[in-house]
Amino acid sequence: MKKELTKRIIDGFSYAAAINVVVALICILVCKVEPLVPSYSAYFENKSMALLVQIILTGVISGTFAGGTILFEQAKMGLFLQSLLYFLLTTAVCIPITGFCWGLFVYKTSALIFLCNYFATYFICWTVAYRSSVKEVREINRRIAEISGEESRQNEDK
């Protein structure tokens, strides 16, 4: 499980970092706008360092979303508890970072974009987990029916 968790975190981090670099390049080269929120970039002497830190922090958010999905594989917990823990984990990481990098508490647009992105991501992850749970239950029920069928055939043979 540790290996799978590490893989998911690294994959999530890597995807987010790569996407963030591409978006930053498009903003800078095509749109001719700075890809940093002014309240965030003010913390840094150098805009390149600000962008690098933003890329890393975006990766941390994505790594948390990706790594947190391991919670949905803990069958003993149940879907409600899995969902609650996943929500709390991702919120605890996401809110402070987005508050810092994108002015979540400063700009209304940032808050709106954050809420849309957060709940869309959470909904996607939860839907995948729910479908996986349904599939597992169907497989268990199929196996039970298969075993029951074998037992009834054995009883008929006696």
Coordinates of C-alpha atoms in Angstrom, one line a residue:
M1 CA 0.0 0.0 0.0
K2 CA 2.9 2.4 0.8
K3 CA 4.3 1.9 -2.7
E4 CA 0.9 2.6 -4.3
L5 CA 0.4 5.7 -2.2
T6 CA 3.8 7.0 -3.1
K7 CA 3.1 6.4 -6.8
R8 CA -0.2 8.2 -6.7
I9 CA 1.3 11.2 -4.9
I10 CA 4.2 11.4 -7.3
D11 CA 1.9 11.0 -10.3
G12 CA -0.5 13.6 -9.0
F13 CA 2.3 16.0 -8.2
S14 CA 3.9 15.5 -11.6
Y15 CA 0.8 16.0 -13.6
A16 CA -0.1 19.2 -11.8
A17 CA 3.4 20.6 -12.1
A18 CA 3.5 19.9 -15.8
I19 CA 0.0 21.4 -16.4
N20 CA 1.0 24.5 -14.3
V21 CA 4.1 25.0 -16.4
V22 CA 2.2 24.8 -19.7
V23 CA -0.5 27.2 -18.4
A24 CA 2.2 29.6 -17.2
L25 CA 3.9 29.5 -20.6
I26 CA 0.7 30.1 -22.4
C27 CA -0.1 33.0 -20.1
I28 CA 3.4 34.5 -20.6
L29 CA 4.0 33.8 -24.2
V30 CA 0.6 33.9 -25.8
C31 CA -1.6 36.0 -23.6
K32 CA 1.1 38.3 -22.5
V33 CA -0.1 38.2 -18.9
E34 CA 1.6 37.3 -15.6
P35 CA 0.4 33.9 -14.3
L36 CA 0.7 35.1 -10.7
V37 CA -1.8 36.8 -8.4
P38 CA -0.3 40.2 -7.3
S39 CA -0.9 39.5 -3.6
Y40 CA 1.0 36.3 -3.9
S41 CA 3.9 37.5 -6.0
A42 CA 4.4 40.4 -3.5
Y43 CA 5.9 37.8 -1.1
F44 CA 8.8 37.2 -3.4
E45 CA 11.7 39.4 -4.6
N46 CA 11.8 37.4 -7.8
K47 CA 8.8 36.4 -10.0
S48 CA 10.6 33.3 -11.2
M49 CA 10.9 32.1 -7.6
A50 CA 7.3 32.9 -7.0
L51 CA 6.3 30.8 -10.1
L52 CA 8.5 27.9 -9.0
V53 CA 7.0 27.9 -5.5
Q54 CA 3.5 28.1 -7.0
I55 CA 4.2 25.1 -9.3
I56 CA 5.5 23.1 -6.3
L57 CA 2.5 24.0 -4.2
T58 CA 0.1 23.1 -7.0
G59 CA 1.8 19.8 -7.2
V60 CA 1.3 19.3 -3.4
I61 CA -2.4 19.9 -3.8
S62 CA -2.7 17.5 -6.7
G63 CA -0.5 14.9 -4.9
T64 CA -2.9 15.1 -1.9
F65 CA -6.0 14.6 -4.1
A66 CA -4.3 11.7 -5.9
G67 CA -2.8 10.1 -2.8
G68 CA -5.9 10.6 -0.8
T69 CA -7.8 8.3 -3.1
I70 CA -6.1 5.4 -1.3
L71 CA -8.7 6.0 1.5
F72 CA -11.4 4.7 -0.8
E73 CA -9.7 1.4 -0.9
Q74 CA -10.0 0.9 2.9
A75 CA -13.1 -1.3 2.8
K76 CA -13.4 -1.5 6.6
M77 CA -14.2 2.2 6.8
G78 CA -17.3 2.4 4.6
L79 CA -17.9 4.9 1.8
F80 CA -19.2 7.7 4.1
L81 CA -16.2 7.7 6.4
Q82 CA -13.8 7.3 3.4
S83 CA -15.5 10.3 1.8
L84 CA -15.4 12.4 5.0
L85 CA -11.7 11.7 5.6
Y86 CA -10.9 12.4 2.0
F87 CA -12.8 15.7 2.1
L88 CA -11.1 16.8 5.4
L89 CA -7.6 15.8 4.1
T90 CA -7.9 17.6 0.8
T91 CA -9.6 20.6 2.3
A92 CA -6.8 20.9 5.0
V93 CA -4.2 21.0 2.3
C94 CA -6.1 22.9 -0.4
I95 CA -7.5 25.9 1.5
P96 CA -4.2 27.3 2.9
I97 CA -2.3 26.8 -0.4
T98 CA -5.0 28.3 -2.6
G99 CA -5.4 31.1 -0.1
F100 CA -1.7 31.9 -0.4
C101 CA -1.1 31.3 -4.1
W102 CA -4.3 32.6 -5.6
G103 CA -5.7 35.0 -3.1
L104 CA -8.6 32.9 -2.2
F105 CA -9.5 35.3 0.6
V106 CA -8.6 38.4 -1.3
Y107 CA -10.2 38.1 -4.8
K108 CA -13.8 37.0 -5.3
T109 CA -12.9 35.5 -8.7
S110 CA -10.3 33.3 -7.1
A111 CA -12.8 32.1 -4.5
L112 CA -15.3 31.2 -7.2
I113 CA -12.8 29.4 -9.4
F114 CA -11.5 27.6 -6.3
L115 CA -14.9 26.4 -5.3
C116 CA -15.7 25.2 -8.8
N117 CA -12.4 23.4 -9.2
Y118 CA -12.4 21.9 -5.7
F119 CA -15.9 20.5 -5.9
A120 CA -15.5 19.3 -9.4
T121 CA -12.3 17.4 -8.5
Y122 CA -13.9 16.1 -5.3
F123 CA -17.0 15.0 -7.2
I124 CA -14.9 13.2 -9.8
C125 CA -12.9 11.3 -7.2
W126 CA -15.9 10.4 -5.2
T127 CA -17.8 9.2 -8.3
V128 CA -14.9 6.9 -9.2
A129 CA -14.7 5.6 -5.7
Y130 CA -18.5 5.0 -5.6
R131 CA -18.4 3.1 -8.9
S132 CA -15.5 1.1 -7.7
S133 CA -17.5 0.2 -4.5
V134 CA -20.5 -0.8 -6.5
K135 CA -18.3 -3.0 -8.7
E136 CA -16.8 -4.7 -5.7
V137 CA -20.2 -5.3 -4.2
R138 CA -21.4 -6.9 -7.5
E139 CA -18.3 -9.1 -7.6
I140 CA -18.9 -10.2 -4.0
N141 CA -22.6 -10.9 -4.7
R142 CA -21.6 -12.8 -7.9
R143 CA -19.1 -14.9 -5.9
I144 CA -21.7 -15.6 -3.2
A145 CA -24.2 -16.7 -5.8
E146 CA -21.6 -18.9 -7.4
I147 CA -20.7 -20.5 -4.0
S148 CA -24.4 -21.0 -3.2
G149 CA -25.0 -22.6 -6.5
E150 CA -22.1 -25.0 -5.9
E151 CA -23.5 -25.9 -2.5
S152 CA -27.0 -26.5 -3.8
R153 CA -25.6 -28.8 -6.5
Q154 CA -23.6 -30.7 -3.9
N155 CA -26.8 -31.1 -1.8
E156 CA -28.7 -32.4 -4.9
D157 CA -25.9 -35.0 -5.6
K158 CA -26.3 -36.5 -2.1

